[in-house]
mmCIF file of C-alpha atoms and ligand atoms in Angstrom:
data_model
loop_
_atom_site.group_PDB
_atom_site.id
_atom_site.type_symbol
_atom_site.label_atom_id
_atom_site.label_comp_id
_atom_site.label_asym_id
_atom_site.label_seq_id
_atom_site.Cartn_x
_atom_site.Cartn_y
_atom_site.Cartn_z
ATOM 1 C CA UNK A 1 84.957 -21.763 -39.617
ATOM 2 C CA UNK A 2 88.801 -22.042 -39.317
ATOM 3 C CA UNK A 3 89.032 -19.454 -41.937
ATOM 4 C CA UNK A 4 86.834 -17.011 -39.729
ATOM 5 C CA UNK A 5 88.883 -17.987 -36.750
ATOM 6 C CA UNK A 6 92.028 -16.182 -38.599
ATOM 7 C CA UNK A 7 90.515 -13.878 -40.019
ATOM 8 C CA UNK A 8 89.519 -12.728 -36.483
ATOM 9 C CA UNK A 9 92.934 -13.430 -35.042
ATOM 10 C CA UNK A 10 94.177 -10.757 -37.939
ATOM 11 C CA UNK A 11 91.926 -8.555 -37.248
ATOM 12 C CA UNK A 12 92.255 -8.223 -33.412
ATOM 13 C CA UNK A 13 96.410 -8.444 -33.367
ATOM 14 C CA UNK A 14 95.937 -5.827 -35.814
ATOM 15 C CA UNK A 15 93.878 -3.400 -33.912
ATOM 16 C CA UNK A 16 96.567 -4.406 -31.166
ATOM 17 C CA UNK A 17 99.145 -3.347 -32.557
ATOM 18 C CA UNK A 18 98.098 -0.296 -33.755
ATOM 19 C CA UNK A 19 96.274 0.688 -30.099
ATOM 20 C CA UNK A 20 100.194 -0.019 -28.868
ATOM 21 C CA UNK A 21 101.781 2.799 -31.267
ATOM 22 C CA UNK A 22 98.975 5.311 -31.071
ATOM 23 C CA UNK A 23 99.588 4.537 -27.222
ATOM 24 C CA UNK A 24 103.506 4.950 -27.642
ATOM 25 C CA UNK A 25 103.129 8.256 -30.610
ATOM 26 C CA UNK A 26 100.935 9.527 -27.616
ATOM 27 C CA UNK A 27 103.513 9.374 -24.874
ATOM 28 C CA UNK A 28 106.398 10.003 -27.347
ATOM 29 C CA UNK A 29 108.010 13.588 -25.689
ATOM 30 C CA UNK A 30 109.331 14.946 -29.359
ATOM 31 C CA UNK A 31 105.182 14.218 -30.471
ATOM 32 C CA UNK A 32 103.919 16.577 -27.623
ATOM 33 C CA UNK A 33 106.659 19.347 -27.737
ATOM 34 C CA UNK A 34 105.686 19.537 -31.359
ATOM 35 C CA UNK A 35 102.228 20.026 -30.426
ATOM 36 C CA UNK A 36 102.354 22.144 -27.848
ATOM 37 C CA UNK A 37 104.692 24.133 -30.272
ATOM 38 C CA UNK A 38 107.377 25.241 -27.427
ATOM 39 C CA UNK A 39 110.577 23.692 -25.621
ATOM 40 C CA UNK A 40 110.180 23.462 -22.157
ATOM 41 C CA UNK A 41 114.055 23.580 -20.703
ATOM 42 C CA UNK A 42 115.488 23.492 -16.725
ATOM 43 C CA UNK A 43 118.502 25.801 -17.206
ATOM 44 C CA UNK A 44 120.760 27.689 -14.445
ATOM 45 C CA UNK A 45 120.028 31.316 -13.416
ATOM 46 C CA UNK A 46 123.312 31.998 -11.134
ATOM 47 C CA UNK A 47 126.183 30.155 -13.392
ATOM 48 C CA UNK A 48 127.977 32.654 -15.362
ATOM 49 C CA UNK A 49 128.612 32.564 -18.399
ATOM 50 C CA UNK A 50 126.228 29.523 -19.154
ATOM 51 C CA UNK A 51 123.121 30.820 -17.422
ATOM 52 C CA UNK A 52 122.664 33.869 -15.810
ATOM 53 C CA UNK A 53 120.363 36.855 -15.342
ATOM 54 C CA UNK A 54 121.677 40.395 -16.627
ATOM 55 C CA UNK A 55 122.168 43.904 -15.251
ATOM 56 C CA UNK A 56 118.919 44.176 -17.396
ATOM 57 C CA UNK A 57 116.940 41.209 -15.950
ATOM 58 C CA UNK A 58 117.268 39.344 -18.950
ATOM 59 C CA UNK A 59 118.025 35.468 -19.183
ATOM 60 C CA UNK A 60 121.181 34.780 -21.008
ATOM 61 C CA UNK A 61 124.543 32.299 -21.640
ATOM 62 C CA UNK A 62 126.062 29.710 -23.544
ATOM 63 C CA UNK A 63 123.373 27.150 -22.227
ATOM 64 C CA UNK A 64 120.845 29.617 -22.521
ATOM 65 C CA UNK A 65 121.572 30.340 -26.631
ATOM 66 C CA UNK A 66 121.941 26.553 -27.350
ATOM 67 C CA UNK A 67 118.392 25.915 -26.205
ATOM 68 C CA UNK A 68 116.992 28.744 -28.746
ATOM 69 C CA UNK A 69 119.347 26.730 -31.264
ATOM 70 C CA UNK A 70 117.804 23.466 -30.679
ATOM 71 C CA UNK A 71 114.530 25.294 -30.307
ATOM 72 C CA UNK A 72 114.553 26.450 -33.985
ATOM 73 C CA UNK A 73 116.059 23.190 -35.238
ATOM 74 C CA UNK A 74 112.994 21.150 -33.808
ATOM 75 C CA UNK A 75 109.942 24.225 -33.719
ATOM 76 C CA UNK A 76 111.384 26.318 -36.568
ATOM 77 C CA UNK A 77 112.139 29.444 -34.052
ATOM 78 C CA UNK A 78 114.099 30.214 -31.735
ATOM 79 C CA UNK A 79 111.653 32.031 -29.637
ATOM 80 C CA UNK A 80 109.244 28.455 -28.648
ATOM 81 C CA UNK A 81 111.189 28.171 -25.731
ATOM 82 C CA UNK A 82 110.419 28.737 -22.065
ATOM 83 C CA UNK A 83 112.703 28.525 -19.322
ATOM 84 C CA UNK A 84 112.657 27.255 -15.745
ATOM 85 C CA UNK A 85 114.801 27.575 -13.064
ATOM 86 C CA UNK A 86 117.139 25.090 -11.919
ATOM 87 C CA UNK A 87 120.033 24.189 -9.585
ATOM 88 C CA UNK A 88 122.487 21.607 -8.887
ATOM 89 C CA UNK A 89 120.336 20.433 -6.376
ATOM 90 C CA UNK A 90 116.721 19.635 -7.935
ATOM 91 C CA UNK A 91 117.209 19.198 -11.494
ATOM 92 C CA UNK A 92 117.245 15.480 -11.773
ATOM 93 C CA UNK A 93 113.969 15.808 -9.742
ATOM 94 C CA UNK A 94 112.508 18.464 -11.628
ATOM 95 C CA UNK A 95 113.636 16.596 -14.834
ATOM 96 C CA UNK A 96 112.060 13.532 -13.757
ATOM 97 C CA UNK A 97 108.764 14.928 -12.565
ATOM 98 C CA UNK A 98 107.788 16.334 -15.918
ATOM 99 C CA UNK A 99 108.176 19.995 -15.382
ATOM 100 C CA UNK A 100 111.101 20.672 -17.640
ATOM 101 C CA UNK A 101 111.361 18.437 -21.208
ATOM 102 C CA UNK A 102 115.175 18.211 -20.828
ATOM 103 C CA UNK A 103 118.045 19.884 -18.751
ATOM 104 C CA UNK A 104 121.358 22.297 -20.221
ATOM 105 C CA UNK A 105 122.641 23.502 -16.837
ATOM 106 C CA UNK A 106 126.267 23.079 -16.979
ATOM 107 C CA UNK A 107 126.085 19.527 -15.991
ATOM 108 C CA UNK A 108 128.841 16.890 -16.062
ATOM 109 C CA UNK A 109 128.149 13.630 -17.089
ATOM 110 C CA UNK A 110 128.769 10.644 -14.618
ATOM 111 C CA UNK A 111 128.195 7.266 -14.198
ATOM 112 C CA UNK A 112 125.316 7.760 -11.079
ATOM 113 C CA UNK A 113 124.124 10.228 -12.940
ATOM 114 C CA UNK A 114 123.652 8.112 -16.298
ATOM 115 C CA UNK A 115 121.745 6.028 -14.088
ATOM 116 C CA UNK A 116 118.929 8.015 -13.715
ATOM 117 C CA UNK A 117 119.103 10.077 -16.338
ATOM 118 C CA UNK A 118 119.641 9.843 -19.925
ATOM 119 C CA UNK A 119 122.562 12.531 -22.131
ATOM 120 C CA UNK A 120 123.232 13.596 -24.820
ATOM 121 C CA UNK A 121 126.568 13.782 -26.862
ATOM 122 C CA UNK A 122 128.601 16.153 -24.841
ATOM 123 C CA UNK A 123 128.221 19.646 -26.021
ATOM 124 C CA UNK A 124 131.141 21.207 -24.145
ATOM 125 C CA UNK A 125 134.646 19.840 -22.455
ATOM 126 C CA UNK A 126 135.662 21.409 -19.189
ATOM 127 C CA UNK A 127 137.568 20.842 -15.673
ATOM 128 C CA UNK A 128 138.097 21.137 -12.337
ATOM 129 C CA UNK A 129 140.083 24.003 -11.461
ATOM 130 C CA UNK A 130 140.712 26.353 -8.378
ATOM 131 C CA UNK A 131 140.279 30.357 -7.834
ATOM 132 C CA UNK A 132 142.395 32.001 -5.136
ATOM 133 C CA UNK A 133 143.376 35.762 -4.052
ATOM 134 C CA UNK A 134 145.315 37.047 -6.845
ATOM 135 C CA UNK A 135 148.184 36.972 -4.097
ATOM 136 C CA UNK A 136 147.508 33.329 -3.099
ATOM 137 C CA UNK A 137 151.051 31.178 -2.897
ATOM 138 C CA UNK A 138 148.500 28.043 -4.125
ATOM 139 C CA UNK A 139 149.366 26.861 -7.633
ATOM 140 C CA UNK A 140 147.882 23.245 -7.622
ATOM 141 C CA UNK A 141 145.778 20.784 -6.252
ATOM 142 C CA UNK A 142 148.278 19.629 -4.502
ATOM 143 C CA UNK A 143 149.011 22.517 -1.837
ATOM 144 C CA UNK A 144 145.401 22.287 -0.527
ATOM 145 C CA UNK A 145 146.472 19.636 1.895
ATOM 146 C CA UNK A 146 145.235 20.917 5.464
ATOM 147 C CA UNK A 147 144.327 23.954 3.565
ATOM 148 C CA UNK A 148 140.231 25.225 4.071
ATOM 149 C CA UNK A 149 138.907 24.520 0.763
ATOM 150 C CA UNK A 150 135.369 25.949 -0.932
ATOM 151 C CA UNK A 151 133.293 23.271 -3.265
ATOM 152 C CA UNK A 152 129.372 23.677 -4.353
ATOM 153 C CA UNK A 153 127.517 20.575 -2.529
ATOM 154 C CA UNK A 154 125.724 18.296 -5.020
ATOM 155 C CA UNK A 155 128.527 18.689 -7.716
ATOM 156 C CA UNK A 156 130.940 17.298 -9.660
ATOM 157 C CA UNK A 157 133.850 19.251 -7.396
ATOM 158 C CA UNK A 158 132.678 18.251 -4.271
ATOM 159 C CA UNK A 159 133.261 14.491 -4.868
ATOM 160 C CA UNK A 160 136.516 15.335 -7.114
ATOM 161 C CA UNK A 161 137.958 17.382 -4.355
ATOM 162 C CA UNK A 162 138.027 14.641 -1.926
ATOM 163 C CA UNK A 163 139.732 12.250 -4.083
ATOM 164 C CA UNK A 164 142.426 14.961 -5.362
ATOM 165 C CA UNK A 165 143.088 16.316 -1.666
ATOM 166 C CA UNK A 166 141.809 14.124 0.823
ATOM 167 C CA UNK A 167 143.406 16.116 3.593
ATOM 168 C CA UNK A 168 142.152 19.389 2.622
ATOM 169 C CA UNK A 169 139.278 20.835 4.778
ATOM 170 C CA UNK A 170 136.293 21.065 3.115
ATOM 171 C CA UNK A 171 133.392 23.733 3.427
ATOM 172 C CA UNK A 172 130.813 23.036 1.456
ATOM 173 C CA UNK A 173 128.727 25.995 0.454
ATOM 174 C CA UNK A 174 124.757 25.458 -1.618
ATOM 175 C CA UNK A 175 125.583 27.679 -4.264
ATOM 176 C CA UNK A 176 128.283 29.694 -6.112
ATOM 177 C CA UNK A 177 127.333 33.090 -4.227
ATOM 178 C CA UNK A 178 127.710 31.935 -1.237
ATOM 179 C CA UNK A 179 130.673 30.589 -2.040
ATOM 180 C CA UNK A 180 132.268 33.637 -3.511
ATOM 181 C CA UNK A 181 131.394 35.428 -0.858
ATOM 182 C CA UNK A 182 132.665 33.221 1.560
ATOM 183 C CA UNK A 183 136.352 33.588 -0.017
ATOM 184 C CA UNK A 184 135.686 37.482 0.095
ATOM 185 C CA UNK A 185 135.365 37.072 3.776
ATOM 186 C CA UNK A 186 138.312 35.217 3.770
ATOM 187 C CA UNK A 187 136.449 32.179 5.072
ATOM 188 C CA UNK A 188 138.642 29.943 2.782
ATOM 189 C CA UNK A 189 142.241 29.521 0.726
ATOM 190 C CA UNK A 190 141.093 28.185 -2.375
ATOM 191 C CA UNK A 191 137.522 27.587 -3.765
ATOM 192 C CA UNK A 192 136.616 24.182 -6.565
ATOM 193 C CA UNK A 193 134.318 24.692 -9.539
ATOM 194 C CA UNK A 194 134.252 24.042 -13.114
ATOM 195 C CA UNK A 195 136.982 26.379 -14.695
ATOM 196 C CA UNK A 196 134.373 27.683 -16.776
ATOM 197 C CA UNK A 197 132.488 28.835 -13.808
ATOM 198 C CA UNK A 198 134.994 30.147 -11.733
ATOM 199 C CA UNK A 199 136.548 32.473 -14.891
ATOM 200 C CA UNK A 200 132.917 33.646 -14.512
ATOM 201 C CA UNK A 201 133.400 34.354 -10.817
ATOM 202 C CA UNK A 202 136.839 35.723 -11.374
ATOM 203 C CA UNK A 203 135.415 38.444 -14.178
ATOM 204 C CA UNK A 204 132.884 39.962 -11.465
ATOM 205 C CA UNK A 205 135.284 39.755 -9.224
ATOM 206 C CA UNK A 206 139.253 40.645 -9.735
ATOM 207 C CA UNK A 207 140.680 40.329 -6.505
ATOM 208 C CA UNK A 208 140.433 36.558 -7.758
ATOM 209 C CA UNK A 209 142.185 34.330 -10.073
ATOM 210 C CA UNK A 210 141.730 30.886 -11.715
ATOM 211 C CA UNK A 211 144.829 28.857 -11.958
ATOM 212 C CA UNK A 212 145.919 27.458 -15.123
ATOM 213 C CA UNK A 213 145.574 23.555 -14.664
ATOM 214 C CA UNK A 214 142.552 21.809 -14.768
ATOM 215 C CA UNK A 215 142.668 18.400 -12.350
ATOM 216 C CA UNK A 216 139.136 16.538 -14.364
ATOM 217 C CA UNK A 217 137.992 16.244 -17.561
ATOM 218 C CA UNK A 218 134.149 16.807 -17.962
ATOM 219 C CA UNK A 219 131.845 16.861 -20.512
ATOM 220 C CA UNK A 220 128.605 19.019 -19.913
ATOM 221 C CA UNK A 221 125.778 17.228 -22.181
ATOM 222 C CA UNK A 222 122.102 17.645 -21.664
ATOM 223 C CA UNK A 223 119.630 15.340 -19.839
ATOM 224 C CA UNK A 224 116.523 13.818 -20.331
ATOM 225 C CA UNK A 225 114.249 11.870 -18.481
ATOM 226 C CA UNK A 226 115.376 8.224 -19.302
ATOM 227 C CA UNK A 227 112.817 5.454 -21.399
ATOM 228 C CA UNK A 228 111.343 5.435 -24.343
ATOM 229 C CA UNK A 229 109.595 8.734 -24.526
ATOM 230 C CA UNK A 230 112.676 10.509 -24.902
ATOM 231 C CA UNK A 231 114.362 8.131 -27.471
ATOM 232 C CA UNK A 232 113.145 10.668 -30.433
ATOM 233 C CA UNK A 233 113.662 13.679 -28.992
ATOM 234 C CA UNK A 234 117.331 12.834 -27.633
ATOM 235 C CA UNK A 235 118.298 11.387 -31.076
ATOM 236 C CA UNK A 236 116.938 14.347 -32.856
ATOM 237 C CA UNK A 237 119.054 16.744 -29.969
ATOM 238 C CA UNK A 238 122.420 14.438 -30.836
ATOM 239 C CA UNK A 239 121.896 15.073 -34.718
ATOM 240 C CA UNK A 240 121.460 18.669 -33.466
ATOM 241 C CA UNK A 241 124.581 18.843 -31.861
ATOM 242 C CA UNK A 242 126.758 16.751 -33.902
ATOM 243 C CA UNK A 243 125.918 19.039 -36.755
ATOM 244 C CA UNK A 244 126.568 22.091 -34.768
ATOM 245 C CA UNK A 245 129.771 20.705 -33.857
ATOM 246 C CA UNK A 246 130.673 20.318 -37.231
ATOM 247 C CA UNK A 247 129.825 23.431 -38.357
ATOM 248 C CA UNK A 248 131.520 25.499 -36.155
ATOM 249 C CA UNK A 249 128.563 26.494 -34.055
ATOM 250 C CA UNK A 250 129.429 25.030 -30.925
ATOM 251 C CA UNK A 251 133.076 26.845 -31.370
ATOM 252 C CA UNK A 252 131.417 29.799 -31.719
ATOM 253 C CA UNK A 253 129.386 29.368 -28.927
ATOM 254 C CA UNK A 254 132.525 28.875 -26.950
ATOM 255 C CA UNK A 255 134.134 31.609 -28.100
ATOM 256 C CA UNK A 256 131.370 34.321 -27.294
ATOM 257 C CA UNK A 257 130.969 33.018 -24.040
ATOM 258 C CA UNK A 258 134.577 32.388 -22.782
ATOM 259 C CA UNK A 259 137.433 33.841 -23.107
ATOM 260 C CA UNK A 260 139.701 31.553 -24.633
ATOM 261 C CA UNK A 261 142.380 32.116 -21.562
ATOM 262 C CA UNK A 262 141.293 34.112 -18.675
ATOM 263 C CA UNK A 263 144.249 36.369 -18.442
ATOM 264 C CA UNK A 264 143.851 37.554 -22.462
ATOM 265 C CA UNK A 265 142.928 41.484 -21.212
ATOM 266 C CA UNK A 266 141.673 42.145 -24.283
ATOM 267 C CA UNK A 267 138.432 39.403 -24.612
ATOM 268 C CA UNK A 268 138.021 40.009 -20.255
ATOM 269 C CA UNK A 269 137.731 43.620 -21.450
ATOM 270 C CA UNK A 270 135.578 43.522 -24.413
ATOM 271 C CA UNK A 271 133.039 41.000 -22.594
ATOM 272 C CA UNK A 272 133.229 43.300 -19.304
ATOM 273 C CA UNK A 273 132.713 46.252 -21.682
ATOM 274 C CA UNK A 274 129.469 44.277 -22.600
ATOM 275 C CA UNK A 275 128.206 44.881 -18.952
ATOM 276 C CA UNK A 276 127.956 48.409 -17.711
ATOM 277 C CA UNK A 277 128.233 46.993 -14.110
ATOM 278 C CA UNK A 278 131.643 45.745 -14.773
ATOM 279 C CA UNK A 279 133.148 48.613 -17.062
ATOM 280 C CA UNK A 280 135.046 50.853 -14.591
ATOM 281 C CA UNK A 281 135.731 47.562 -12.448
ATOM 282 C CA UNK A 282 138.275 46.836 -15.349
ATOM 283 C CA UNK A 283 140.911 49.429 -16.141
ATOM 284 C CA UNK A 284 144.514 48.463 -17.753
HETATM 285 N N1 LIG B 301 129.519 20.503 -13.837
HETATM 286 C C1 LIG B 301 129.418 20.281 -12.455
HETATM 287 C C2 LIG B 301 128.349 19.283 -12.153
HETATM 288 O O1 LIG B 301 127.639 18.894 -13.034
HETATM 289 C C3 LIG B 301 129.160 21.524 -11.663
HETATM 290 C C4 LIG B 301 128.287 22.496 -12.347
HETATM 291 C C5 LIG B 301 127.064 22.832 -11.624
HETATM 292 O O2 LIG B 301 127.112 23.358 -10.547
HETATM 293 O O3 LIG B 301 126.028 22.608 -12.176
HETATM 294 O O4 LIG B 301 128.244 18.862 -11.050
#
C-alpha cells in the first residue's frame, strides 16, 4: 500500500513538473518567434541615422540593419523581420503590451527605465550634445543659462538639461521635427539631443552645427519586456551582440552610419551624395 502511495506521489510530481515547463516552453518569447518564423521589432521612423524613412520610402539606419543582423542570427535571414513604429513616447507601452518582441530605437539606458524594462548589453555609446546656428557665440553647456533652450519631451535630454543648466529656459518640443523647425524659426538658441541625432539634423540641415563636447555618457541597448519569457531571447540577443562587437560588426555599423566627426567634408559628402535630396544642398 505504502509502496503504491509513492509510486503515485512520483507519478503525479512528475506530470507536475513537466505541465510547469511545457507551460513555461509555451510562454517562452525566443519559442514563439521561432515559430512564427519572424522578429517582430518597435524601431524609430524620424531619428536619423538610426531609423528613418528614405527619399524612396524605404525603412533604413543603424537600428534598422542591426535588427536584420539579429534577425538572421536567430531565424537564419535577415528578411523575418517586421517593423513597427515607435517613439519616445509609447515604446515602453507598446513593448509591454505585446505588440513589438523587443525595442532598438535609439534608447538610453537608465535606472527608471531598467525598472520596467529589461536591456541588453549596450550596443552603442553616445552623449548629450547641443546644435546651434552655424554663427551661434554658444560653445558649451554652460552659456545656456537664461538662454531658450530646445529638448525632445520623454527623453534622456530633457531630464539632463535641467540638471546641466538649471537656469536655461526650456521648450520642450514632442519630436525632433518640430524641434528643428522650431530653431529654423528662430524660436530657440540652442537645441539638446543625442549627438548622434543632432549630426543627423545638422546633415539635412547646414545652417546648423553640433558642438564638439558631449555633457552625458549613454549607452543605447535594446529592451525587452521584463520576466521570464524574455530570459532566452535577451541572452541569445547579448551573445549576438557581444560577438558582433568583437568582430568588428558593430564598428562597422558605426562607421556607415556616422561620420566619425561631423565636420570631416569628405564622409558628410559621400553619405549626402547617398541621398539625391541632399546632393546640391552640399557643395565645397
Ligand atoms: N537616447 C535618448 C533617450 O533614450 C533620446 C533618443 C530618443 O529620442 O529616443 O531618451
Amino acid at each position: 500500500m505504502i509502496k503504491k502511495f509513492f509510486s503515485c506521489l512520483i507519478l503525479l510530481s512528475l506530470f507536475l513538473t513537466s505541465g510547469c515547463s511545457k507551460e513555461e516552453k509555451d510562454n517562452d518569447l525566443l519559442t514563439q518567434i521561432k515559430d512564427r518564423g519572424r522578429l517582430i521589432v518597435g524601431v524609430k521612423y524620424d531619428s536619423r541615422p538610426f531609423g528613418y524613412v528614405d527619399e524612396n520610402g524605404r525603412l533604413k539606419g543603424f537600428d534598422i540593419d542591426l535588427a536584420h543582423m539579429i534577425a538572421r542570427q536567430l531565424l537564419g535571414n535577415e528578411k523575418k523581420v517586421s517593423f513597427k513604429q515607435v517613439n519616445q513616447h509609447n515604446r515602453i507601452s507598446k513593448l509591454n503590451s505585446g505588440e513589438v518582441d523587443m525595442i532598438i530605437a535609439t534608447m538610453s539606458i537608465t535606472p527608471q527605465r531598467e525598472s520596467v524594462v529589461a536591456f541588453s548589453v549596450p550596443y552603442y555609446i553616445t552623449g548629450q550634445s547641443l546644435l546651434v546656428r552655424k554663427t551661434s557665440p554658444i560653445r558649451a553647456i554652460g552659456e545656456l543659462n537664461e538662454k531658450k533652450v530646445i529638448t525632445i519631451l520623454n527623453t534622456t535630454g530633457e531630464r539632463t538639461l535641467r540638471y546641466f543648466a538649471p537656469e536655461a529656459i526650456v521648450h520642450g518640443y514632442r519630436n525632433y521635427q518640430d524641434g528643428i523647425q522650431a530653431m529654423k524659426e528662430r524660436k530657440a538658441d540652442a537645441m539638446t539631443a543625442d549627438e548622434a541625432i543632432l549630426v543627423g539634423l545638422a546633415l539635412e540641415n547646414p545652417e546648423f552645427k553640433v558642438l564638439p563636447q558631449k555633457f552625458t555618457n549613454e549607452a543605447y541597448a535594446i529592451a525587452f519586456r521584463k520576466g521570464p519569457e524574455s530570459d532566452n531571447l535577451r541572452n541569445d540577443v547579448d551573445t549576438i551582440l557581444l560577438q558582433m562587437r568583437k568582430k568588428g560588426e558593430l564598428n562597422h555599423l558605426k562607421h556607415k552610419w556616422i561620420p566619425s566627426s561631423y565636420d570631416n567634408k569628405r564622409k558628410m559628402k559621400q553619405i549626402l551624395n547617398k541621398t539625391p535630396k541632399y546632393k546640391d544642398k552640399f557643395s565645397e
